[in-house]
Protein backbone atom coordinates (compact mmCIF):
# COMPACT_ATOMS: atom_id res chain seq x y z
CA UNK A 1 0.00 0.00 0.00
CA UNK A 2 1.02 3.59 -0.56
CA UNK A 3 1.96 4.98 2.84
CA UNK A 4 1.07 8.61 2.15
CA UNK A 5 -2.36 7.76 0.70
CA UNK A 6 -3.10 5.41 3.60
CA UNK A 7 -2.23 8.10 6.14
CA UNK A 8 -4.38 10.68 4.32
CA UNK A 9 -7.33 8.25 4.11
CA UNK A 10 -7.15 7.47 7.83
CA UNK A 11 -6.94 11.15 8.71
CA UNK A 12 -10.05 11.92 6.66
CA UNK A 13 -12.00 8.95 8.01
CA UNK A 14 -11.26 10.02 11.59
CA UNK A 15 -13.75 12.89 11.11
CA UNK A 16 -16.39 10.83 9.32
CA UNK A 17 -19.70 10.69 11.20
CA UNK A 18 -20.69 7.10 12.00
CA UNK A 19 -23.62 5.49 10.15
CA UNK A 20 -27.05 6.51 11.39
CA UNK A 21 -27.81 4.13 14.26
CA UNK A 22 -31.43 3.59 13.18
CA UNK A 23 -30.49 2.43 9.71
CA UNK A 24 -29.08 -1.08 9.81
CA UNK A 25 -29.99 -1.85 6.18
CA UNK A 26 -30.31 0.81 3.48
CA UNK A 27 -32.21 0.17 0.30
CA UNK A 28 -31.74 1.58 -3.18
CA UNK A 29 -34.40 0.71 -5.75
CA UNK A 30 -34.22 1.34 -9.49
CA UNK A 31 -35.85 -0.43 -12.45
CA UNK A 32 -36.83 -3.57 -10.51
CA UNK A 33 -33.33 -3.76 -9.05
CA UNK A 34 -33.06 -3.64 -5.28
CA UNK A 35 -29.78 -3.06 -3.47
CA UNK A 36 -29.60 -3.99 0.20
CA UNK A 37 -26.62 -2.58 2.06
CA UNK A 38 -26.04 -4.13 5.46
CA UNK A 39 -24.29 -1.59 7.67
CA UNK A 40 -21.38 -3.03 9.57
CA UNK A 41 -18.37 -1.95 11.58
CA UNK A 42 -16.89 -1.01 8.21
CA UNK A 43 -14.80 -2.45 5.43
CA UNK A 44 -11.49 -3.89 6.70
CA UNK A 45 -9.63 -2.25 3.79
CA UNK A 46 -11.17 1.13 4.59
CA UNK A 47 -10.19 0.76 8.26
CA UNK A 48 -6.62 -0.01 7.15
CA UNK A 49 -6.45 3.14 4.98
CA UNK A 50 -7.03 1.63 1.54
CA UNK A 51 -9.20 3.01 -1.32
CA UNK A 52 -9.05 6.76 -1.91
CA UNK A 53 -12.41 6.82 -3.76
CA UNK A 54 -14.63 4.75 -1.52
CA UNK A 55 -16.94 5.62 1.34
CA UNK A 56 -19.62 3.09 2.16
CA UNK A 57 -19.42 4.27 5.76
CA UNK A 58 -18.85 2.50 9.03
CA UNK A 59 -20.67 2.25 12.31
CA UNK A 60 -20.93 0.12 15.40
CA UNK A 61 -22.51 -2.88 13.67
CA UNK A 62 -25.85 -4.45 14.63
CA UNK A 63 -26.84 -7.67 16.39
CA UNK A 64 -27.84 -10.37 13.83
CA UNK A 65 -31.33 -10.51 15.33
CA UNK A 66 -31.95 -6.81 14.49
CA UNK A 67 -30.56 -7.24 10.96
CA UNK A 68 -32.86 -10.23 10.30
CA UNK A 69 -35.93 -8.42 11.68
CA UNK A 70 -35.21 -5.49 9.39
CA UNK A 71 -34.65 -7.83 6.43
CA UNK A 72 -37.99 -9.48 7.09
CA UNK A 73 -39.71 -6.09 7.03
CA UNK A 74 -38.04 -5.20 3.72
CA UNK A 75 -39.01 -8.55 2.19
CA UNK A 76 -42.66 -7.75 2.83
CA UNK A 77 -42.42 -4.29 1.32
CA UNK A 78 -43.75 -3.25 -2.06
CA UNK A 79 -40.31 -2.50 -3.52
CA UNK A 80 -39.12 -6.02 -2.70
CA UNK A 81 -42.21 -7.66 -4.16
CA UNK A 82 -41.78 -5.64 -7.36
CA UNK A 83 -38.08 -6.45 -7.74
CA UNK A 84 -36.58 -9.01 -10.11
CA UNK A 85 -33.04 -8.73 -8.91
CA UNK A 86 -31.43 -8.17 -5.52
CA UNK A 87 -27.90 -7.05 -4.68
CA UNK A 88 -26.53 -7.94 -1.25
CA UNK A 89 -23.74 -5.72 -0.01
CA UNK A 90 -22.04 -4.71 3.21
CA UNK A 91 -20.24 -1.51 4.20
CA UNK A 92 -17.38 -3.19 2.33
CA UNK A 93 -17.82 -6.90 1.61
CA UNK A 94 -20.88 -9.05 2.14
CA UNK A 95 -18.77 -12.22 2.42
CA UNK A 96 -16.28 -10.86 4.95
CA UNK A 97 -16.91 -12.65 8.26
CA UNK A 98 -15.36 -9.74 10.14
CA UNK A 99 -18.15 -7.49 8.81
CA UNK A 100 -21.08 -9.89 8.71
CA UNK A 101 -20.61 -13.08 10.77
CA UNK A 102 -20.85 -16.12 8.52
CA UNK A 103 -23.97 -17.44 10.23
CA UNK A 104 -25.74 -14.14 9.54
CA UNK A 105 -24.57 -14.19 5.88
CA UNK A 106 -26.08 -17.68 5.52
CA UNK A 107 -29.33 -16.66 7.26
CA UNK A 108 -29.73 -13.63 4.98
CA UNK A 109 -29.10 -15.71 1.87
CA UNK A 110 -31.48 -18.46 3.05
CA UNK A 111 -34.17 -15.84 3.57
CA UNK A 112 -33.72 -14.37 0.08
CA UNK A 113 -33.53 -17.88 -1.44
CA UNK A 114 -37.09 -18.58 -0.28
CA UNK A 115 -38.43 -15.50 -2.06
CA UNK A 116 -39.55 -14.98 -5.68
CA UNK A 117 -36.20 -13.32 -6.59
CA UNK A 118 -34.37 -15.34 -9.26
CA UNK A 119 -31.26 -13.21 -9.75
CA UNK A 120 -29.01 -12.38 -6.81
CA UNK A 121 -25.82 -10.32 -6.88
CA UNK A 122 -23.37 -10.50 -3.98
CA UNK A 123 -20.94 -7.59 -3.75
CA UNK A 124 -17.70 -8.42 -2.04
CA UNK A 125 -13.91 -7.94 -2.10
CA UNK A 126 -12.14 -10.56 -4.21
CA UNK A 127 -10.16 -11.70 -1.13
CA UNK A 128 -13.37 -12.79 0.60
CA UNK A 129 -14.35 -15.18 -2.22
CA UNK A 130 -13.30 -18.69 -1.20
CA UNK A 131 -14.08 -22.22 -2.31
CA UNK A 132 -16.05 -22.90 0.87
CA UNK A 133 -18.14 -19.70 0.48
CA UNK A 134 -18.94 -20.49 -3.15
CA UNK A 135 -20.02 -24.02 -2.22
CA UNK A 136 -22.39 -22.73 0.48
CA UNK A 137 -23.86 -20.03 -1.79
CA UNK A 138 -24.54 -22.59 -4.52
CA UNK A 139 -26.24 -24.94 -2.07
CA UNK A 140 -28.45 -22.21 -0.60
CA UNK A 141 -29.61 -20.75 -3.90
CA UNK A 142 -29.96 -24.07 -5.77
CA UNK A 143 -30.94 -23.13 -9.33
CA UNK A 144 -31.06 -19.35 -8.98
CA UNK A 145 -28.85 -17.08 -11.03
CA UNK A 146 -25.98 -15.82 -8.88
CA UNK A 147 -23.48 -13.09 -9.67
CA UNK A 148 -20.43 -12.42 -7.52
CA UNK A 149 -19.67 -8.71 -7.92
CA UNK A 150 -16.13 -7.51 -7.24
CA UNK A 151 -14.30 -4.22 -7.72
CA UNK A 152 -11.58 -4.26 -10.35
CA UNK A 153 -11.54 -0.48 -11.03
CA UNK A 154 -8.54 -0.48 -13.38
CA UNK A 155 -6.05 -2.94 -14.87
CA UNK A 156 -3.22 -0.42 -14.65
CA UNK A 157 -1.15 -1.42 -11.64
CA UNK A 158 0.39 2.01 -11.08
CA UNK A 159 -3.07 3.65 -10.94
CA UNK A 160 -4.28 0.96 -8.52
CA UNK A 161 -1.26 1.62 -6.33
CA UNK A 162 -0.59 5.35 -6.63
CA UNK A 163 -4.08 6.81 -7.16
CA UNK A 164 -6.60 4.38 -5.66
CA UNK A 165 -4.40 2.70 -3.03
CA UNK A 166 -6.15 -0.60 -3.82
CA UNK A 167 -4.05 -3.43 -5.25
CA UNK A 168 -5.76 -6.18 -7.23
CA UNK A 169 -3.33 -8.72 -8.72
CA UNK A 170 -4.90 -9.59 -12.08
CA UNK A 171 -3.67 -13.20 -12.12
CA UNK A 172 -5.37 -13.80 -8.77
CA UNK A 173 -8.62 -12.18 -9.93
CA UNK A 174 -8.52 -14.24 -13.15
CA UNK A 175 -8.33 -17.46 -11.10
CA UNK A 176 -11.25 -16.37 -8.90
CA UNK A 177 -13.40 -15.77 -11.99
CA UNK A 178 -12.70 -19.37 -13.07
CA UNK A 179 -13.52 -20.66 -9.59
CA UNK A 180 -16.86 -18.81 -9.61
CA UNK A 181 -17.69 -20.29 -13.01
CA UNK A 182 -16.86 -23.77 -11.72
CA UNK A 183 -19.82 -23.37 -9.34
CA UNK A 184 -22.12 -22.34 -12.22
CA UNK A 185 -22.20 -18.78 -10.99
CA UNK A 186 -21.46 -15.58 -12.86
CA UNK A 187 -18.93 -12.82 -12.31
CA UNK A 188 -19.63 -9.14 -12.30
CA UNK A 189 -16.71 -6.68 -12.28
CA UNK A 190 -16.87 -3.01 -11.33
CA UNK A 191 -14.83 -0.66 -13.47
CA UNK A 192 -13.98 2.99 -12.89
CA UNK A 193 -14.27 5.71 -15.51
CA UNK A 194 -12.58 9.05 -14.80
CA UNK A 195 -9.36 8.16 -12.98
CA UNK A 196 -8.03 11.32 -11.26
CA UNK A 197 -5.02 13.16 -12.74
CA UNK A 198 -5.45 11.54 -16.17
CA UNK A 199 -6.54 13.49 -19.21
CA UNK A 200 -9.99 12.65 -20.59
CA UNK A 201 -8.31 10.67 -23.39
CA UNK A 202 -6.26 8.65 -20.90
CA UNK A 203 -9.33 8.06 -18.74
CA UNK A 204 -11.14 6.68 -21.74
CA UNK A 205 -8.19 4.49 -22.76
CA UNK A 206 -7.81 3.12 -19.23
CA UNK A 207 -11.51 2.21 -18.98
CA UNK A 208 -11.35 0.57 -22.43
CA UNK A 209 -8.27 -1.48 -21.49
CA UNK A 210 -9.98 -2.57 -18.27
CA UNK A 211 -13.15 -3.61 -20.15
CA UNK A 212 -10.98 -5.59 -22.63
CA UNK A 213 -9.27 -7.42 -19.79
CA UNK A 214 -12.62 -8.22 -18.17
CA UNK A 215 -14.01 -9.57 -21.46
CA UNK A 216 -10.90 -11.66 -22.17
CA UNK A 217 -11.10 -13.11 -18.68
CA UNK A 218 -14.74 -14.07 -19.18
CA UNK A 219 -16.45 -11.62 -16.85
CA UNK A 220 -20.18 -12.07 -17.41
CA UNK A 221 -21.26 -8.60 -16.41
CA UNK A 222 -19.28 -5.37 -16.31
CA UNK A 223 -20.53 -2.44 -14.26
CA UNK A 224 -19.11 0.93 -15.31
CA UNK A 225 -18.87 3.43 -12.46
CA UNK A 226 -18.08 6.98 -13.58
CA UNK A 227 -16.17 8.59 -10.71
CA UNK A 228 -18.40 10.05 -8.00
CA UNK A 229 -16.66 12.20 -5.46
CA UNK A 230 -17.88 10.85 -2.14
CA UNK A 231 -17.84 12.73 1.18
CA UNK A 232 -14.96 11.84 3.52
CA UNK A 233 -12.67 10.49 0.84
CA UNK A 234 -9.29 11.64 -0.44
CA UNK A 235 -10.99 12.18 -3.82
CA UNK A 236 -13.11 14.83 -2.08
CA UNK A 237 -10.03 16.46 -0.53
CA UNK A 238 -8.31 16.54 -3.92
CA UNK A 239 -11.46 18.01 -5.45
CA UNK A 240 -11.81 20.68 -2.73
CA UNK A 241 -8.20 21.71 -3.33
CA UNK A 242 -8.61 21.90 -7.09
CA UNK A 243 -6.50 18.88 -8.07
CA UNK A 244 -9.31 16.93 -9.71
CA UNK A 245 -12.67 17.80 -11.22
CA UNK A 246 -15.92 15.92 -11.70
CA UNK A 247 -16.28 13.60 -14.68
CA UNK A 248 -18.37 14.72 -17.62
CA UNK A 249 -21.23 12.29 -18.33
CA UNK A 250 -20.35 12.80 -22.00
CA UNK A 251 -17.21 10.73 -21.38
CA UNK A 252 -19.47 7.84 -20.39
CA UNK A 253 -21.52 8.33 -23.53
CA UNK A 254 -18.38 8.32 -25.70
CA UNK A 255 -17.14 5.16 -23.96
CA UNK A 256 -20.45 3.38 -24.62
CA UNK A 257 -20.57 4.57 -28.22
CA UNK A 258 -17.17 2.99 -28.92
CA UNK A 259 -17.91 -0.44 -27.43
CA UNK A 260 -18.03 -3.61 -29.52
CA UNK A 261 -21.32 -5.52 -29.79
CA UNK A 262 -20.14 -8.15 -27.33
CA UNK A 263 -19.13 -5.47 -24.83
CA UNK A 264 -22.41 -3.60 -25.32
CA UNK A 265 -24.30 -6.74 -24.33
CA UNK A 266 -22.22 -7.13 -21.18
CA UNK A 267 -22.04 -3.66 -19.66
CA UNK A 268 -24.29 -2.03 -17.13
CA UNK A 269 -24.05 1.40 -15.49
CA UNK A 270 -23.99 2.48 -11.86
CA UNK A 271 -23.74 5.82 -10.10
CA UNK A 272 -24.03 7.77 -13.35
CA UNK A 273 -25.64 10.67 -11.52
CA UNK A 274 -28.73 8.80 -10.35
CA UNK A 275 -27.74 8.52 -6.69
CA UNK A 276 -25.95 10.35 -3.97
CA UNK A 277 -24.90 10.02 -0.33
CA UNK A 278 -25.74 12.92 1.97
CA UNK A 279 -24.53 13.57 5.49
CA UNK A 280 -26.21 15.56 8.21
CA UNK A 281 -23.38 18.12 8.05
CA UNK A 282 -24.39 19.13 4.51
CA UNK A 283 -21.73 17.13 2.68
CA UNK A 284 -22.98 15.16 -0.28
CA UNK A 285 -21.73 13.19 -3.27
CA UNK A 286 -20.45 15.21 -6.22
CA UNK A 287 -21.91 13.35 -9.17
CA UNK A 288 -20.87 13.42 -12.86
CA UNK A 289 -22.28 16.64 -14.29
CA UNK A 290 -22.26 18.60 -17.56
CA UNK A 291 -24.75 21.50 -17.78
CA UNK A 292 -28.42 22.21 -17.19
CA UNK A 293 -29.25 21.74 -20.87
CA UNK A 294 -27.65 18.40 -21.76
CA UNK A 295 -27.41 16.80 -18.31
CA UNK A 296 -31.11 15.86 -17.87
CA UNK A 297 -31.11 14.29 -21.35
CA UNK A 298 -27.94 12.33 -20.68
CA UNK A 299 -29.41 11.09 -17.41
CA UNK A 300 -32.59 9.95 -19.18
CA UNK A 301 -30.46 8.22 -21.82
CA UNK A 302 -28.38 6.35 -19.20
CA UNK A 303 -31.59 5.29 -17.43
CA UNK A 304 -32.96 3.91 -20.67
CA UNK A 305 -29.66 2.19 -21.54
CA UNK A 306 -29.37 0.59 -18.08
CA UNK A 307 -32.86 -0.83 -18.09
CA UNK A 308 -32.61 -2.65 -21.41
CA UNK A 309 -29.95 -5.23 -22.29
CA UNK A 310 -31.18 -5.93 -25.81
CA UNK A 311 -28.27 -5.29 -28.18
CA UNK A 312 -30.34 -3.88 -31.07
CA UNK A 313 -32.22 -1.58 -28.73
CA UNK A 314 -29.00 -0.31 -27.19
CA UNK A 315 -27.43 0.28 -30.61
CA UNK A 316 -30.54 2.15 -31.74
CA UNK A 317 -30.70 4.50 -28.74
CA UNK A 318 -26.94 5.17 -28.88
CA UNK A 319 -27.24 6.17 -32.51
CA UNK A 320 -30.33 8.29 -31.88
CA UNK A 321 -28.65 10.12 -29.01
CA UNK A 322 -25.52 10.75 -31.07
CA UNK A 323 -27.69 12.59 -33.62
CA UNK A 324 -29.17 15.00 -31.09
CA UNK A 325 -28.02 18.58 -31.14
CA UNK A 326 -27.52 20.78 -28.12
CA UNK A 327 -26.81 24.50 -28.01
CA UNK A 328 -24.31 24.01 -25.16
CA UNK A 329 -20.73 23.00 -25.97
CA UNK A 330 -20.26 20.24 -23.39
CA UNK A 331 -19.82 17.50 -26.00
CA UNK A 332 -17.37 19.55 -28.11
CA UNK A 333 -15.46 20.48 -24.95
CA UNK A 334 -14.96 16.89 -23.94
CA UNK A 335 -13.90 15.93 -27.48
CA UNK A 336 -11.29 18.70 -27.37
CA UNK A 337 -10.08 17.50 -23.95
CA UNK A 338 -9.69 13.94 -25.25
CA UNK A 339 -7.17 15.24 -27.77
CA UNK A 340 -4.98 16.97 -25.19
CA UNK A 341 -2.79 16.01 -22.23
CA UNK A 342 -0.18 13.28 -22.08
CA UNK A 343 1.88 11.32 -19.58
CA UNK A 344 4.01 14.29 -18.54
CA UNK A 345 0.87 16.31 -17.62
CA UNK A 346 -0.49 13.39 -15.62
CA UNK A 347 2.74 12.94 -13.68
CA UNK A 348 3.03 16.62 -12.93
CA UNK A 349 -0.63 16.81 -11.75
CA UNK A 350 -0.02 13.82 -9.49
CA UNK A 351 3.18 15.27 -8.12
CA UNK A 352 1.52 18.58 -7.24
CA UNK A 353 -1.37 16.79 -5.50
CA UNK A 354 1.05 14.48 -3.68
CA UNK A 355 3.08 17.43 -2.36
CA UNK A 356 -0.03 19.18 -1.06
CA UNK A 357 -1.38 15.93 0.45
CA UNK A 358 1.97 15.32 2.18
CA UNK A 359 2.09 18.84 3.62
CA UNK A 360 -1.46 18.49 4.91
CA UNK A 361 -0.89 15.01 6.40
CA UNK A 362 2.30 16.18 8.14
CA UNK A 363 0.59 19.29 9.49
CA UNK A 364 -2.77 17.81 10.50
CA UNK A 365 -1.43 14.37 11.37
CA UNK A 366 0.97 15.97 13.83
CA UNK A 367 -1.72 17.91 15.70
ZN1 LIG B 1 -24.26 20.83 -21.83
PDB file of N, CA, C and O and ligand atoms in Angstrom, residues 250 290-295 298 326-331, ligand 1:
ATOM      1  N   UNK A 250     -20.602  13.014 -20.568  1.00  0.00           N
ATOM      2  CA  UNK A 250     -20.345  12.798 -22.002  1.00  0.00           C
ATOM      3  C   UNK A 250     -19.221  11.766 -22.203  1.00  0.00           C
ATOM      4  O   UNK A 250     -19.196  11.059 -23.208  1.00  0.00           O
ATOM      5  N   UNK A 290     -22.662  17.805 -16.398  1.00  0.00           N
ATOM      6  CA  UNK A 290     -22.255  18.602 -17.562  1.00  0.00           C
ATOM      7  C   UNK A 290     -22.872  19.995 -17.450  1.00  0.00           C
ATOM      8  O   UNK A 290     -22.262  20.893 -16.876  1.00  0.00           O
ATOM      9  N   UNK A 291     -24.098  20.194 -17.950  1.00  0.00           N
ATOM     10  CA  UNK A 291     -24.748  21.498 -17.781  1.00  0.00           C
ATOM     11  C   UNK A 291     -26.258  21.295 -17.741  1.00  0.00           C
ATOM     12  O   UNK A 291     -26.753  20.203 -18.009  1.00  0.00           O
ATOM     13  N   UNK A 292     -26.972  22.380 -17.409  1.00  0.00           N
ATOM     14  CA  UNK A 292     -28.419  22.215 -17.192  1.00  0.00           C
ATOM     15  C   UNK A 292     -29.156  21.850 -18.484  1.00  0.00           C
ATOM     16  O   UNK A 292     -30.260  21.331 -18.441  1.00  0.00           O
ATOM     17  N   UNK A 293     -28.561  22.092 -19.621  1.00  0.00           N
ATOM     18  CA  UNK A 293     -29.251  21.736 -20.873  1.00  0.00           C
ATOM     19  C   UNK A 293     -29.089  20.253 -21.218  1.00  0.00           C
ATOM     20  O   UNK A 293     -30.067  19.537 -21.433  1.00  0.00           O
ATOM     21  N   UNK A 294     -27.837  19.777 -21.282  1.00  0.00           N
ATOM     22  CA  UNK A 294     -27.650  18.403 -21.757  1.00  0.00           C
ATOM     23  C   UNK A 294     -27.711  17.363 -20.636  1.00  0.00           C
ATOM     24  O   UNK A 294     -27.983  16.193 -20.892  1.00  0.00           O
ATOM     25  N   UNK A 295     -27.481  17.789 -19.387  1.00  0.00           N
ATOM     26  CA  UNK A 295     -27.413  16.802 -18.309  1.00  0.00           C
ATOM     27  C   UNK A 295     -28.698  15.994 -18.113  1.00  0.00           C
ATOM     28  O   UNK A 295     -28.640  14.760 -18.050  1.00  0.00           O
ATOM     29  N   UNK A 298     -28.916  13.409 -20.840  1.00  0.00           N
ATOM     30  CA  UNK A 298     -27.939  12.334 -20.677  1.00  0.00           C
ATOM     31  C   UNK A 298     -28.403  11.352 -19.599  1.00  0.00           C
ATOM     32  O   UNK A 298     -28.322  10.131 -19.767  1.00  0.00           O
ATOM     33  N   UNK A 326     -27.350  19.952 -29.315  1.00  0.00           N
ATOM     34  CA  UNK A 326     -27.521  20.781 -28.116  1.00  0.00           C
ATOM     35  C   UNK A 326     -26.879  22.133 -28.383  1.00  0.00           C
ATOM     36  O   UNK A 326     -25.868  22.212 -29.099  1.00  0.00           O
ATOM     37  N   UNK A 327     -27.436  23.183 -27.779  1.00  0.00           N
ATOM     38  CA  UNK A 327     -26.815  24.496 -28.015  1.00  0.00           C
ATOM     39  C   UNK A 327     -25.600  24.714 -27.096  1.00  0.00           C
ATOM     40  O   UNK A 327     -24.778  25.578 -27.337  1.00  0.00           O
ATOM     41  N   UNK A 328     -25.495  23.897 -26.026  1.00  0.00           N
ATOM     42  CA  UNK A 328     -24.307  24.014 -25.164  1.00  0.00           C
ATOM     43  C   UNK A 328     -23.114  23.353 -25.873  1.00  0.00           C
ATOM     44  O   UNK A 328     -23.276  22.676 -26.877  1.00  0.00           O
ATOM     45  N   UNK A 329     -21.915  23.549 -25.302  1.00  0.00           N
ATOM     46  CA  UNK A 329     -20.735  23.001 -25.971  1.00  0.00           C
ATOM     47  C   UNK A 329     -20.068  21.876 -25.174  1.00  0.00           C
ATOM     48  O   UNK A 329     -18.895  21.585 -25.366  1.00  0.00           O
ATOM     49  N   UNK A 330     -20.849  21.259 -24.276  1.00  0.00           N
ATOM     50  CA  UNK A 330     -20.256  20.238 -23.393  1.00  0.00           C
ATOM     51  C   UNK A 330     -19.632  19.089 -24.184  1.00  0.00           C
ATOM     52  O   UNK A 330     -18.545  18.614 -23.841  1.00  0.00           O
ATOM     53  N   UNK A 331     -20.336  18.630 -25.221  1.00  0.00           N
ATOM     54  CA  UNK A 331     -19.821  17.505 -26.001  1.00  0.00           C
ATOM     55  C   UNK A 331     -18.538  17.895 -26.742  1.00  0.00           C
ATOM     56  O   UNK A 331     -17.537  17.178 -26.690  1.00  0.00           O
TER      57      UNK A 331
HETATM   58 ZN1  LIG B   1     -24.264  20.830 -21.829  1.00  0.00          ZN
END
